PDB file of C-alpha atoms in Angstrom:
ATOM      1  CA  UNK T   1     113.442  86.968 142.320  1.00  0.00           C
ATOM      2  CA  UNK T   2     111.941  88.857 139.409  1.00  0.00           C
ATOM      3  CA  UNK T   3     114.758  87.731 137.076  1.00  0.00           C
ATOM      4  CA  UNK T   4     114.127  84.081 137.878  1.00  0.00           C
ATOM      5  CA  UNK T   5     110.392  84.509 137.268  1.00  0.00           C
ATOM      6  CA  UNK T   6     111.006  86.099 133.867  1.00  0.00           C
ATOM      7  CA  UNK T   7     113.594  83.468 132.950  1.00  0.00           C
ATOM      8  CA  UNK T   8     111.255  80.582 133.832  1.00  0.00           C
ATOM      9  CA  UNK T   9     108.389  82.183 131.903  1.00  0.00           C
ATOM     10  CA  UNK T  10     110.708  82.596 128.899  1.00  0.00           C
ATOM     11  CA  UNK T  11     111.902  78.963 129.068  1.00  0.00           C
ATOM     12  CA  UNK T  12     108.558  77.253 129.729  1.00  0.00           C
ATOM     13  CA  UNK T  13     105.504  78.330 127.747  1.00  0.00           C
ATOM     14  CA  UNK T  14     103.146  76.955 130.406  1.00  0.00           C
ATOM     15  CA  UNK T  15     104.923  77.925 133.630  1.00  0.00           C
ATOM     16  CA  UNK T  16     102.307  79.072 136.168  1.00  0.00           C
ATOM     17  CA  UNK T  17     102.355  82.711 137.174  1.00  0.00           C
ATOM     18  CA  UNK T  18     104.158  83.699 140.346  1.00  0.00           C
ATOM     19  CA  UNK T  19     101.555  83.578 143.123  1.00  0.00           C
ATOM     20  CA  UNK T  20      99.861  80.476 141.706  1.00  0.00           C
ATOM     21  CA  UNK T  21      99.903  77.665 144.308  1.00  0.00           C
ATOM     22  CA  UNK T  22     102.362  75.465 142.388  1.00  0.00           C
ATOM     23  CA  UNK T  23     104.802  78.176 141.264  1.00  0.00           C
ATOM     24  CA  UNK T  24     107.205  78.006 144.247  1.00  0.00           C
ATOM     25  CA  UNK T  25     107.585  74.215 144.090  1.00  0.00           C
ATOM     26  CA  UNK T  26     107.854  74.055 140.285  1.00  0.00           C
ATOM     27  CA  UNK T  27     110.384  76.872 140.105  1.00  0.00           C
ATOM     28  CA  UNK T  28     112.468  75.279 142.884  1.00  0.00           C
ATOM     29  CA  UNK T  29     112.311  71.911 141.086  1.00  0.00           C
ATOM     30  CA  UNK T  30     113.569  73.510 137.866  1.00  0.00           C
ATOM     31  CA  UNK T  31     116.267  75.562 139.622  1.00  0.00           C
ATOM     32  CA  UNK T  32     117.520  72.450 141.443  1.00  0.00           C
ATOM     33  CA  UNK T  33     117.637  70.314 138.304  1.00  0.00           C
ATOM     34  CA  UNK T  34     114.778  67.995 139.259  1.00  0.00           C
ATOM     35  CA  UNK T  35     112.516  68.999 136.340  1.00  0.00           C
ATOM     36  CA  UNK T  36     113.622  70.027 132.884  1.00  0.00           C
ATOM     37  CA  UNK T  37     110.355  69.916 130.980  1.00  0.00           C
ATOM     38  CA  UNK T  38     109.448  68.751 127.492  1.00  0.00           C
ATOM     39  CA  UNK T  39     110.454  69.956 124.036  1.00  0.00           C
ATOM     40  CA  UNK T  40     107.462  70.115 121.672  1.00  0.00           C
ATOM     41  CA  UNK T  41     107.156  72.009 118.420  1.00  0.00           C
ATOM     42  CA  UNK T  42     110.187  74.159 119.117  1.00  0.00           C
ATOM     43  CA  UNK T  43     108.907  75.229 122.544  1.00  0.00           C
ATOM     44  CA  UNK T  44     109.560  73.985 126.072  1.00  0.00           C
ATOM     45  CA  UNK T  45     106.760  73.007 128.485  1.00  0.00           C
ATOM     46  CA  UNK T  46     106.679  72.088 132.168  1.00  0.00           C
ATOM     47  CA  UNK T  47     103.168  70.501 131.918  1.00  0.00           C
ATOM     48  CA  UNK T  48     102.126  71.152 135.530  1.00  0.00           C
ATOM     49  CA  UNK T  49      98.631  69.681 135.179  1.00  0.00           C
ATOM     50  CA  UNK T  50      99.735  66.501 133.379  1.00  0.00           C
ATOM     51  CA  UNK T  51      99.728  63.287 135.355  1.00  0.00           C
ATOM     52  CA  UNK T  52     103.167  62.300 136.595  1.00  0.00           C
ATOM     53  CA  UNK T  53     104.304  59.026 135.061  1.00  0.00           C
ATOM     54  CA  UNK T  54     106.138  56.289 136.902  1.00  0.00           C
ATOM     55  CA  UNK T  55     109.256  56.912 134.794  1.00  0.00           C
ATOM     56  CA  UNK T  56     109.139  60.645 135.559  1.00  0.00           C
ATOM     57  CA  UNK T  57     108.757  59.891 139.269  1.00  0.00           C
ATOM     58  CA  UNK T  58     111.770  57.575 139.149  1.00  0.00           C
ATOM     59  CA  UNK T  59     113.796  60.248 137.355  1.00  0.00           C
ATOM     60  CA  UNK T  60     112.942  63.039 139.803  1.00  0.00           C
ATOM     61  CA  UNK T  61     113.728  60.903 142.852  1.00  0.00           C
ATOM     62  CA  UNK T  62     116.965  59.653 141.246  1.00  0.00           C
ATOM     63  CA  UNK T  63     118.025  63.251 140.593  1.00  0.00           C
ATOM     64  CA  UNK T  64     117.075  64.372 144.096  1.00  0.00           C
ATOM     65  CA  UNK T  65     119.120  61.608 145.704  1.00  0.00           C
ATOM     66  CA  UNK T  66     121.976  61.610 143.181  1.00  0.00           C
ATOM     67  CA  UNK T  67     121.405  57.965 142.227  1.00  0.00           C
ATOM     68  CA  UNK T  68     124.148  56.614 139.972  1.00  0.00           C
ATOM     69  CA  UNK T  69     124.253  52.829 140.423  1.00  0.00           C
ATOM     70  CA  UNK T  70     121.982  50.842 138.118  1.00  0.00           C
ATOM     71  CA  UNK T  71     120.414  47.412 138.450  1.00  0.00           C
ATOM     72  CA  UNK T  72     119.844  45.005 135.582  1.00  0.00           C
ATOM     73  CA  UNK T  73     116.217  44.877 134.520  1.00  0.00           C
ATOM     74  CA  UNK T  74     116.297  41.145 133.876  1.00  0.00           C
ATOM     75  CA  UNK T  75     112.867  39.820 132.960  1.00  0.00           C
ATOM     76  CA  UNK T  76     111.282  43.262 132.550  1.00  0.00           C
ATOM     77  CA  UNK T  77     109.192  43.330 129.368  1.00  0.00           C
ATOM     78  CA  UNK T  78     108.113  46.972 129.126  1.00  0.00           C
ATOM     79  CA  UNK T  79     111.340  48.961 129.551  1.00  0.00           C
ATOM     80  CA  UNK T  80     113.234  48.747 126.253  1.00  0.00           C
ATOM     81  CA  UNK T  81     116.926  49.564 126.669  1.00  0.00           C
ATOM     82  CA  UNK T  82     116.774  52.293 123.984  1.00  0.00           C
ATOM     83  CA  UNK T  83     114.227  54.466 125.855  1.00  0.00           C
ATOM     84  CA  UNK T  84     115.165  57.625 127.738  1.00  0.00           C
ATOM     85  CA  UNK T  85     113.770  56.144 130.943  1.00  0.00           C
ATOM     86  CA  UNK T  86     115.544  52.768 130.913  1.00  0.00           C
ATOM     87  CA  UNK T  87     118.595  54.036 132.849  1.00  0.00           C
ATOM     88  CA  UNK T  88     116.297  55.859 135.275  1.00  0.00           C
ATOM     89  CA  UNK T  89     114.237  52.744 135.971  1.00  0.00           C
ATOM     90  CA  UNK T  90     117.487  50.795 136.481  1.00  0.00           C
ATOM     91  CA  UNK T  91     118.666  53.365 139.032  1.00  0.00           C
ATOM     92  CA  UNK T  92     115.288  53.341 140.805  1.00  0.00           C
ATOM     93  CA  UNK T  93     115.378  49.551 141.140  1.00  0.00           C
ATOM     94  CA  UNK T  94     118.950  49.687 142.447  1.00  0.00           C
ATOM     95  CA  UNK T  95     118.003  52.414 144.919  1.00  0.00           C
ATOM     96  CA  UNK T  96     115.010  50.365 146.089  1.00  0.00           C
ATOM     97  CA  UNK T  97     112.409  53.026 145.367  1.00  0.00           C
ATOM     98  CA  UNK T  98     110.848  50.839 142.648  1.00  0.00           C
ATOM     99  CA  UNK T  99     110.534  47.067 142.883  1.00  0.00           C
ATOM    100  CA  UNK T 100     111.696  44.884 140.005  1.00  0.00           C
ATOM    101  CA  UNK T 101     108.727  43.341 138.219  1.00  0.00           C
ATOM    102  CA  UNK T 102     108.088  41.923 134.763  1.00  0.00           C
ATOM    103  CA  UNK T 103     105.965  45.024 134.085  1.00  0.00           C
ATOM    104  CA  UNK T 104     107.380  48.278 135.463  1.00  0.00           C
ATOM    105  CA  UNK T 105     104.667  50.371 133.713  1.00  0.00           C
ATOM    106  CA  UNK T 106     106.986  53.360 133.107  1.00  0.00           C
ATOM    107  CA  UNK T 107     104.477  55.341 131.031  1.00  0.00           C
ATOM    108  CA  UNK T 108     101.513  54.790 133.349  1.00  0.00           C
ATOM    109  CA  UNK T 109     100.365  57.623 135.565  1.00  0.00           C
ATOM    110  CA  UNK T 110     101.583  57.097 139.098  1.00  0.00           C
ATOM    111  CA  UNK T 111      98.929  57.078 141.807  1.00  0.00           C
ATOM    112  CA  UNK T 112      99.227  59.178 144.912  1.00  0.00           C
ATOM    113  CA  UNK T 113      99.791  56.102 147.103  1.00  0.00           C
ATOM    114  CA  UNK T 114     102.468  54.790 144.710  1.00  0.00           C
ATOM    115  CA  UNK T 115     104.233  58.167 144.733  1.00  0.00           C
ATOM    116  CA  UNK T 116     104.129  58.320 148.547  1.00  0.00           C
ATOM    117  CA  UNK T 117     105.488  54.767 148.813  1.00  0.00           C
ATOM    118  CA  UNK T 118     108.374  55.638 146.460  1.00  0.00           C
ATOM    119  CA  UNK T 119     109.235  58.634 148.641  1.00  0.00           C
ATOM    120  CA  UNK T 120     108.918  56.600 151.838  1.00  0.00           C
ATOM    121  CA  UNK T 121     111.322  54.035 150.397  1.00  0.00           C
ATOM    122  CA  UNK T 122     113.746  56.797 149.463  1.00  0.00           C
ATOM    123  CA  UNK T 123     113.532  58.222 153.000  1.00  0.00           C
ATOM    124  CA  UNK T 124     113.633  54.695 154.515  1.00  0.00           C
ATOM    125  CA  UNK T 125     110.323  55.264 156.325  1.00  0.00           C
ATOM    126  CA  UNK T 126     107.995  52.427 157.302  1.00  0.00           C
ATOM    127  CA  UNK T 127     105.542  52.194 160.188  1.00  0.00           C
ATOM    128  CA  UNK T 128     106.062  48.921 162.062  1.00  0.00           C
ATOM    129  CA  UNK T 129     102.929  49.427 164.181  1.00  0.00           C
ATOM    130  CA  UNK T 130     100.190  47.523 162.353  1.00  0.00           C
ATOM    131  CA  UNK T 131      97.542  49.893 163.744  1.00  0.00           C
ATOM    132  CA  UNK T 132      98.703  52.617 161.289  1.00  0.00           C
ATOM    133  CA  UNK T 133      97.239  55.307 163.554  1.00  0.00           C
ATOM    134  CA  UNK T 134      98.444  58.287 161.455  1.00  0.00           C
ATOM    135  CA  UNK T 135      96.106  57.098 158.667  1.00  0.00           C
ATOM    136  CA  UNK T 136      93.090  57.687 160.934  1.00  0.00           C
ATOM    137  CA  UNK T 137      93.309  61.359 159.929  1.00  0.00           C
ATOM    138  CA  UNK T 138      91.999  60.472 156.458  1.00  0.00           C
ATOM    139  CA  UNK T 139      88.330  59.765 155.752  1.00  0.00           C
ATOM    140  CA  UNK T 140      89.338  57.562 152.815  1.00  0.00           C
ATOM    141  CA  UNK T 141      91.903  55.434 154.661  1.00  0.00           C
ATOM    142  CA  UNK T 142      89.949  52.308 153.650  1.00  0.00           C
ATOM    143  CA  UNK T 143      90.913  53.072 150.028  1.00  0.00           C
ATOM    144  CA  UNK T 144      94.630  52.704 150.803  1.00  0.00           C
ATOM    145  CA  UNK T 145      96.050  49.416 149.523  1.00  0.00           C
ATOM    146  CA  UNK T 146      97.344  47.085 152.232  1.00  0.00           C
ATOM    147  CA  UNK T 147     100.829  47.032 150.660  1.00  0.00           C
ATOM    148  CA  UNK T 148     101.008  50.844 150.907  1.00  0.00           C
ATOM    149  CA  UNK T 149      99.809  51.279 154.499  1.00  0.00           C
ATOM    150  CA  UNK T 150     103.168  50.896 156.314  1.00  0.00           C
ATOM    151  CA  UNK T 151     104.806  53.527 154.112  1.00  0.00           C
ATOM    152  CA  UNK T 152     101.874  55.954 153.971  1.00  0.00           C
ATOM    153  CA  UNK T 153     101.401  55.715 157.733  1.00  0.00           C
ATOM    154  CA  UNK T 154     105.072  56.570 158.256  1.00  0.00           C
ATOM    155  CA  UNK T 155     104.887  59.468 155.776  1.00  0.00           C
ATOM    156  CA  UNK T 156     101.753  60.860 157.460  1.00  0.00           C
ATOM    157  CA  UNK T 157     103.221  60.371 160.929  1.00  0.00           C
ATOM    158  CA  UNK T 158     106.362  62.270 159.911  1.00  0.00           C
ATOM    159  CA  UNK T 159     104.239  65.115 158.500  1.00  0.00           C
ATOM    160  CA  UNK T 160     105.230  64.617 154.862  1.00  0.00           C
ATOM    161  CA  UNK T 161     101.655  64.091 153.689  1.00  0.00           C
ATOM    162  CA  UNK T 162      98.598  65.859 155.048  1.00  0.00           C
ATOM    163  CA  UNK T 163      95.965  65.186 152.397  1.00  0.00           C
ATOM    164  CA  UNK T 164      93.303  67.709 151.470  1.00  0.00           C
ATOM    165  CA  UNK T 165      90.057  68.255 153.328  1.00  0.00           C
ATOM    166  CA  UNK T 166      90.595  65.064 155.308  1.00  0.00           C
ATOM    167  CA  UNK T 167      91.132  62.942 152.203  1.00  0.00           C
ATOM    168  CA  UNK T 168      94.279  61.335 150.846  1.00  0.00           C
ATOM    169  CA  UNK T 169      92.835  60.142 147.508  1.00  0.00           C
ATOM    170  CA  UNK T 170      95.343  57.275 147.365  1.00  0.00           C
ATOM    171  CA  UNK T 171      94.177  55.791 144.068  1.00  0.00           C
ATOM    172  CA  UNK T 172      94.025  59.086 142.150  1.00  0.00           C
ATOM    173  CA  UNK T 173      96.804  60.088 139.796  1.00  0.00           C
ATOM    174  CA  UNK T 174      99.149  62.805 141.007  1.00  0.00           C
ATOM    175  CA  UNK T 175      99.953  65.731 138.729  1.00  0.00           C
ATOM    176  CA  UNK T 176     103.426  67.069 138.127  1.00  0.00           C
ATOM    177  CA  UNK T 177     102.483  70.249 140.024  1.00  0.00           C
ATOM    178  CA  UNK T 178     101.061  68.322 142.982  1.00  0.00           C
ATOM    179  CA  UNK T 179     104.186  66.216 143.251  1.00  0.00           C
TER     180      UNK T 179
END
């Protein structure tokens, strides 16, 4: 509605205009509590063109699925307990969307294939057929990491990912707007 559009524009200094390709998804994400933006210099930003970080991905998926239980991050060296994202990474490990590793890389940009694998894990989707036929739709299927193929194949087969112009760009970072 017009009131929502004006409210979002007033809250976020960089909210795309209504009619821009990412506006419907970003506004729905804000309205549903999945995104709350960043406070900088007394203003709030949604940062649609910024790369999505692994910690942000974990947070959004945790919020979407209502994750509450948290795993211990024993042995993890790059998630200090005092950071905003530590509880989110703990929830993501408990939920099984992120795997426990000594380096969780919370501030790294998440790649498209990593983001799709996280979602596939959340949806409990994995293609057991080693032919991964749904990936044949993508000209760059050879760029998909072997560890990601079962999940990406299932996501493509279920219609959750379509790519763009016949490409999936699995190793590219995904922006907040794209996600």
